[in-house]
Coordinates of C-alpha atoms in Angstrom, one line a residue:
M901 CA 0.0 0.0 0.0
A902 CA 1.4 3.3 -1.0
S903 CA 2.5 5.9 1.5
L904 CA 2.6 9.8 1.0
F905 CA 6.4 9.5 1.3
D906 CA 6.8 6.8 -1.4
R907 CA 8.2 7.6 -4.9
I908 CA 6.1 7.7 -7.9
R909 CA 6.6 7.9 -11.6
L910 CA 4.3 10.2 -13.7
G911 CA 5.3 9.7 -17.3
S912 CA 8.9 10.8 -17.6
I913 CA 8.8 12.5 -14.1
E914 CA 10.1 10.6 -11.1
A915 CA 8.7 12.2 -8.0
A916 CA 10.5 11.7 -4.6
N917 CA 7.3 11.5 -2.7
R918 CA 3.4 11.8 -3.3
I919 CA 3.1 15.2 -1.5
F920 CA 2.6 17.5 -4.4
M921 CA 2.4 21.3 -4.2
A922 CA -0.8 22.5 -5.8
P923 CA -1.1 25.5 -8.1
M924 CA -1.5 28.8 -6.3
T925 CA -1.6 32.3 -7.8
R926 CA 0.7 34.6 -5.7
G927 CA 1.1 37.9 -7.7
R928 CA 4.8 38.3 -7.5
A929 CA 5.8 38.7 -11.2
T930 CA 6.2 42.2 -12.8
P931 CA 3.3 44.3 -14.3
D932 CA 4.4 42.9 -17.6
H933 CA 4.0 39.3 -16.3
V934 CA 7.8 38.5 -16.2
P935 CA 8.9 36.1 -13.3
T936 CA 11.0 37.7 -10.7
P937 CA 14.0 36.5 -8.7
I938 CA 12.0 36.2 -5.5
M939 CA 9.8 33.7 -7.4
A940 CA 12.9 31.5 -8.0
Q941 CA 13.6 31.6 -4.2
Y942 CA 10.0 30.8 -3.3
Y943 CA 9.8 27.7 -5.5
G944 CA 13.3 26.6 -4.6
Q945 CA 12.3 26.7 -1.0
R946 CA 9.6 24.1 -1.7
A947 CA 11.6 21.7 -3.8
S948 CA 11.0 18.9 -1.3
A949 CA 7.6 18.5 -2.6
G950 CA 7.4 15.4 -4.8
L951 CA 6.2 17.7 -7.6
I952 CA 5.6 21.4 -7.8
L953 CA 2.7 22.5 -9.8
T954 CA 3.2 26.2 -10.5
E955 CA 0.8 29.0 -10.2
A956 CA -1.3 29.5 -13.4
I957 CA 0.9 30.8 -16.2
G958 CA -0.7 32.9 -19.1
I959 CA -0.1 31.3 -22.5
S960 CA -0.8 34.7 -24.2
L961 CA -1.3 38.4 -23.6
E962 CA -4.9 38.2 -24.5
G963 CA -5.5 35.3 -22.3
L964 CA -4.0 36.6 -19.0
A965 CA -5.6 39.5 -17.0
W966 CA -4.6 39.0 -13.4
P967 CA -2.3 41.6 -11.7
Y968 CA 1.3 40.5 -11.4
A969 CA 0.6 36.9 -12.6
P970 CA 3.4 35.4 -14.8
G971 CA 3.3 34.5 -18.5
I972 CA 5.3 32.4 -20.7
W973 CA 5.0 33.8 -24.3
S974 CA 8.1 36.0 -24.4
E975 CA 11.8 35.4 -24.3
E976 CA 12.1 37.6 -21.1
Q977 CA 9.4 35.4 -19.4
I978 CA 11.3 32.2 -20.5
D979 CA 14.5 33.5 -19.1
G980 CA 12.6 34.4 -15.8
W981 CA 11.3 30.9 -15.6
S982 CA 14.6 29.4 -16.3
A983 CA 15.8 30.8 -13.1
V984 CA 12.9 29.3 -11.2
T985 CA 13.4 25.8 -12.7
D986 CA 17.2 26.0 -12.0
A987 CA 16.5 26.8 -8.4
V988 CA 14.2 23.9 -8.0
H989 CA 16.4 21.4 -9.8
H990 CA 19.4 22.5 -7.9
A991 CA 17.5 21.6 -4.7
G992 CA 16.6 18.2 -6.1
G993 CA 13.0 19.0 -7.0
R994 CA 10.7 18.6 -9.9
I995 CA 8.4 21.3 -11.3
V996 CA 5.7 21.4 -13.9
A997 CA 4.2 24.6 -15.5
Q998 CA 0.4 25.2 -15.3
L999 CA -0.7 26.6 -18.5
W1000 CA -3.6 29.1 -18.4
H1001 CA -6.1 31.0 -20.5
M1002 CA -8.7 33.0 -18.5
G1003 CA -11.3 33.3 -21.1
R1004 CA -14.2 35.5 -20.0
L1005 CA -12.4 36.3 -16.8
T1006 CA -10.0 38.6 -18.6
H1007 CA -10.7 42.4 -18.7
S1008 CA -10.1 45.0 -21.4
S1009 CA -8.6 47.5 -18.8
F1010 CA -5.4 45.5 -19.0
P1011 CA -3.2 46.9 -21.9
G1012 CA -3.6 45.0 -25.2
R1013 CA -6.4 42.7 -24.2
G1014 CA -9.5 43.9 -25.9
R1015 CA -12.8 42.1 -25.4
P1016 CA -12.8 38.8 -23.5
V1017 CA -13.4 35.5 -25.4
S1018 CA -15.3 32.4 -24.2
A1019 CA -17.3 29.5 -25.4
S1020 CA -20.3 31.7 -25.7
A1021 CA -21.3 35.3 -25.3
T1022 CA -21.7 35.3 -21.6
T1023 CA -20.6 37.4 -18.6
A1024 CA -18.9 36.1 -15.5
P1025 CA -20.6 37.2 -12.2
G1026 CA -18.8 39.5 -9.7
L1027 CA -15.8 41.8 -10.1
A1028 CA -12.5 41.3 -11.9
Q1029 CA -9.1 42.0 -10.2
T1030 CA -7.4 44.7 -12.3
Y1031 CA -4.6 47.2 -11.9
D1032 CA -7.4 49.8 -11.7
G1033 CA -9.1 48.0 -8.8
K1034 CA -12.1 45.8 -8.9
L1035 CA -14.2 46.3 -12.0
P1036 CA -17.4 44.5 -13.4
Y1037 CA -16.7 41.6 -15.8
E1038 CA -17.5 42.3 -19.4
E1039 CA -19.5 40.2 -21.8
A1040 CA -17.3 37.8 -23.7
K1041 CA -17.2 37.2 -27.4
A1042 CA -17.9 33.6 -28.5
L1043 CA -14.8 32.3 -30.2
D1044 CA -15.4 31.6 -34.0
V1045 CA -14.6 28.1 -35.0
A1046 CA -11.9 29.7 -37.4
E1047 CA -10.3 31.3 -34.3
I1048 CA -9.8 28.0 -32.4
P1049 CA -6.8 26.7 -34.1
A1050 CA -4.7 29.7 -33.2
L1051 CA -5.8 29.3 -29.6
V1052 CA -4.7 25.6 -29.7
D1053 CA -1.3 26.7 -31.2
Q1054 CA -0.9 29.1 -28.2
F1055 CA -1.2 26.3 -25.8
A1056 CA 1.3 24.1 -27.8
S1057 CA 3.7 27.1 -28.2
A1058 CA 3.5 27.7 -24.4
A1059 CA 4.3 24.0 -23.7
R1060 CA 7.5 24.3 -25.9
N1061 CA 8.5 27.5 -24.2
A1062 CA 8.0 25.7 -20.8
V1063 CA 10.4 22.9 -21.9
R1064 CA 12.9 25.5 -23.1
A1065 CA 12.6 27.2 -19.6
G1066 CA 13.6 23.8 -18.1
F1067 CA 10.3 22.6 -16.7
D1068 CA 9.9 18.9 -16.4
G1069 CA 6.4 19.2 -18.0
V1070 CA 3.3 21.0 -18.2
Q1071 CA -0.2 20.9 -16.8
I1072 CA -3.2 22.3 -18.9
H1073 CA -5.4 24.2 -16.7
A1074 CA -8.9 23.1 -17.7
A1075 CA -10.5 23.8 -14.2
N1076 CA -11.9 26.5 -11.9
G1077 CA -14.1 28.4 -14.4
Y1078 CA -11.4 29.5 -16.9
L1079 CA -11.5 29.2 -20.6
L1080 CA -11.3 25.4 -21.1
D1081 CA -13.8 24.9 -18.2
Q1082 CA -16.0 27.5 -19.8
F1083 CA -16.1 25.2 -23.0
L1084 CA -16.6 22.0 -20.9
R1085 CA -19.6 23.1 -18.8
S1086 CA -23.2 23.4 -19.9
S1087 CA -24.0 26.7 -18.1
S1088 CA -21.3 28.6 -20.0
N1089 CA -21.2 26.7 -23.3
L1090 CA -24.4 27.5 -25.2
R1091 CA -22.8 26.7 -28.6
R1092 CA -24.7 24.8 -31.4
D1093 CA -21.7 23.7 -33.4
G1094 CA -19.2 20.9 -33.0
Y1095 CA -17.9 22.4 -29.8
G1096 CA -21.3 22.5 -27.9
G1097 CA -24.2 20.6 -27.0
S1098 CA -23.2 17.1 -26.0
A1099 CA -20.4 16.3 -23.5
E1100 CA -18.5 14.7 -26.4
N1101 CA -18.6 18.1 -28.2
R1102 CA -17.9 20.2 -25.2
I1103 CA -14.7 18.3 -24.4
R1104 CA -13.5 18.7 -28.0
L1105 CA -11.4 21.9 -27.4
L1106 CA -9.7 20.2 -24.3
Q1107 CA -9.1 17.2 -26.5
E1108 CA -7.5 19.3 -29.3
V1109 CA -5.4 21.4 -26.9
T1110 CA -4.1 18.2 -25.1
A1111 CA -3.3 16.5 -28.4
A1112 CA -1.4 19.6 -29.6
V1113 CA 0.6 19.8 -26.4
I1114 CA 1.3 16.1 -26.6
Q1115 CA 2.6 16.5 -30.2
S1116 CA 4.8 19.4 -29.0
I1117 CA 6.4 17.8 -25.9
G1118 CA 5.2 14.3 -25.5
A1119 CA 2.4 12.7 -23.6
D1120 CA 4.8 11.7 -20.8
R1121 CA 5.4 15.3 -20.0
T1122 CA 1.7 16.5 -20.3
A1123 CA -0.9 16.6 -17.5
V1124 CA -4.3 18.2 -17.1
R1125 CA -6.4 19.7 -14.3
L1126 CA -10.1 19.3 -14.0
S1127 CA -12.5 20.5 -11.3
P1128 CA -15.8 18.6 -11.1
N1129 CA -16.9 20.8 -8.2
G1130 CA -20.2 22.8 -8.1
E1131 CA -20.5 26.3 -9.4
I1132 CA -17.2 28.3 -9.6
K1133 CA -17.0 31.7 -11.1
G1134 CA -20.4 31.3 -12.5
V1135 CA -19.6 28.0 -14.3
N1136 CA -21.5 24.8 -13.6
D1137 CA -22.8 21.7 -15.4
D1138 CA -26.2 20.0 -15.5
D1139 CA -24.6 16.5 -15.5
P1140 CA -21.0 16.8 -13.9
E1141 CA -20.8 13.0 -13.5
G1142 CA -21.4 12.4 -17.2
L1143 CA -19.3 15.2 -18.4
F1144 CA -16.2 14.6 -16.4
V1145 CA -16.2 10.8 -16.9
V1146 CA -16.2 11.4 -20.7
A1147 CA -13.4 13.9 -20.2
A1148 CA -11.4 11.4 -18.1
K1149 CA -11.8 8.7 -20.7
M1150 CA -10.7 10.9 -23.4
L1151 CA -7.6 11.9 -21.5
S1152 CA -6.8 8.4 -20.7
T1153 CA -6.9 7.5 -24.3
L1154 CA -4.4 10.2 -25.0
G1155 CA -2.1 8.6 -22.4
I1156 CA -1.3 11.9 -20.4
A1157 CA 1.2 11.6 -17.6
F1158 CA -1.2 12.3 -14.9
L1159 CA -4.7 13.9 -14.2
E1160 CA -5.2 16.2 -11.2
V1161 CA -8.8 16.5 -9.9
R1162 CA -9.8 19.4 -7.6
E1163 CA -13.0 18.6 -5.9
P1164 CA -14.3 19.8 -2.5
D1165 CA -15.0 17.6 0.5
F1166 CA -18.4 15.8 0.5
N1167 CA -18.6 14.9 4.2
G1168 CA -21.5 17.4 4.7
T1169 CA -19.5 19.9 6.7
N1170 CA -19.3 22.5 3.8
G1171 CA -22.7 22.3 2.4
K1172 CA -21.6 20.1 -0.6
A1173 CA -23.3 16.9 0.5
D1174 CA -26.2 17.3 -1.9
R1175 CA -24.3 15.1 -4.4
L1176 CA -21.8 12.3 -4.4
P1177 CA -18.2 13.1 -5.5
V1178 CA -17.3 12.6 -9.2
A1179 CA -13.6 11.9 -8.6
P1180 CA -14.2 8.1 -7.9
L1181 CA -16.0 7.7 -11.2
M1182 CA -13.1 9.5 -13.0
R1183 CA -10.7 7.2 -11.2
R1184 CA -12.3 4.2 -12.9
A1185 CA -12.4 5.9 -16.3
F1186 CA -8.8 7.2 -16.2
N1187 CA -6.0 4.6 -16.7
G1188 CA -3.0 6.6 -15.2
P1189 CA -1.9 8.3 -12.0
L1190 CA -4.6 10.3 -10.4
V1191 CA -3.8 13.3 -8.1
L1192 CA -6.5 14.7 -5.8
N1193 CA -6.6 18.2 -4.4
S1194 CA -8.8 20.3 -2.0
D1195 CA -8.4 20.9 1.6
Y1196 CA -6.3 17.7 2.3
D1197 CA -4.2 17.3 5.5
A1198 CA -1.8 14.3 6.0
E1199 CA -4.5 12.0 7.6
K1200 CA -7.0 12.6 4.9
G1201 CA -4.4 12.4 2.1
Q1202 CA -3.0 9.1 3.4
A1203 CA -6.5 7.7 3.8
A1204 CA -7.2 8.5 0.2
L1205 CA -4.2 6.6 -0.9
D1206 CA -5.1 3.7 1.3
A1207 CA -8.5 3.5 -0.2
G1208 CA -7.1 3.4 -3.6
Q1209 CA -8.8 6.8 -4.6
A1210 CA -5.6 8.5 -5.6
D1211 CA -1.9 8.0 -6.3
A1212 CA -0.7 11.3 -4.9
I1213 CA -2.2 14.4 -3.2
A1214 CA -1.7 18.0 -4.1
F1215 CA -1.6 20.3 -1.0
G1216 CA -2.1 24.0 -1.5
R1217 CA -2.3 26.5 1.3
L1218 CA -0.3 24.3 3.7
F1219 CA 2.7 25.0 1.5
I1220 CA 2.4 28.7 1.8
A1221 CA 3.8 29.0 5.4
N1222 CA 5.4 25.5 5.3
P1223 CA 8.0 25.3 2.6
D1224 CA 9.3 22.1 4.2
L1225 CA 5.8 20.5 4.3
P1226 CA 7.0 16.9 3.5
D1227 CA 9.5 17.0 6.3
R1228 CA 6.9 18.4 8.8
L1229 CA 4.4 15.8 7.9
A1230 CA 7.0 13.0 8.2
R1231 CA 7.9 14.2 11.7
G1232 CA 4.3 14.7 12.8
L1233 CA 4.8 18.4 13.4
P1234 CA 1.7 20.7 13.2
P1235 CA 1.9 23.0 10.2
S1236 CA 2.1 26.7 10.5
S1237 CA -0.8 29.0 9.5
S1238 CA -0.4 31.5 6.7
D1239 CA -1.6 35.1 6.8
P1240 CA -4.2 35.8 4.0
A1241 CA -3.1 39.4 3.9
T1242 CA 0.2 38.3 2.4
W1243 CA -1.2 35.8 -0.2
Y1244 CA -1.1 38.5 -3.0
S1245 CA 0.9 41.2 -1.3
R1246 CA 3.8 41.1 -3.6
G1247 CA 6.5 41.4 -1.0
A1248 CA 8.7 38.7 0.8
E1249 CA 6.6 38.6 3.9
G1250 CA 4.5 35.6 3.9
Y1251 CA 6.1 34.5 0.7
T1252 CA 9.8 33.7 1.4
E1253 CA 10.0 35.1 4.8
F1254 CA 7.8 34.0 7.8

């Protein structure tokens, strides 16, 4: 029976343990989305994770509109990420770049963006985080079929850039209400063409993006993140069980290195017990390593491995104030708490200093 501290192979990646660092946006890049030296220090401090999944990284200027979030479309950005991967590898770690297009969650107030795009002409609820403060989201333009190949190429190009920057692989961000998730789910995908309607049609863009990334860098260095949770950023689905099982089967056929599933706890303590979790159904549909994420501690994570529900666990906020999290868990030490005021504060406090 696997332990959190056992090694695991994910495609071409050999991870020293099954305690992964989940993707977390921290807002420490430049206003032009270039990784900074403090980011190399931050990720290097956490190299004892079996695998680091980076914060979401924009694949294009048009697809990224989060203040001080990093991108990977320019030479300057690639150079910045090279310093990050060097720091992680020097410390003996492994690191994967999470590739991101925000879709309708971008905002035209960011220079060079223009109107947001999505599966359909819809508007996200709430307010966008911008350099000008919080502003209402704008109605997105539905992507034309003729525009989709260029989008797919952007993901493939970003994957190649990630490999050039020294990453051990990439993870395609198809979760949490961003562009690919907007195509996946019925509440935001109102299309009547080959990318809308049935679950098989709605997973088509994810399939094309994943196949293009595989062609660019290999299936053994390609992963995907899905989130069969309830509504997030205004995105939901009428039949999450059916949708995400179909998606998991497709990704299994493509032979990706691993699949990460972010799903909330269904023990009834957070109001989510109105339906059963989808991850166990995806587990049966996906023939490869499965990583689970969302509010795990050491006890719950090990229980999931013991029950055969997952092959590894991605821990998020515990890694913020505990860069040595695997060692702390191994020694049975209680984790330190992070200060939410420092999560996006741009400084060293709460990032590399505690």
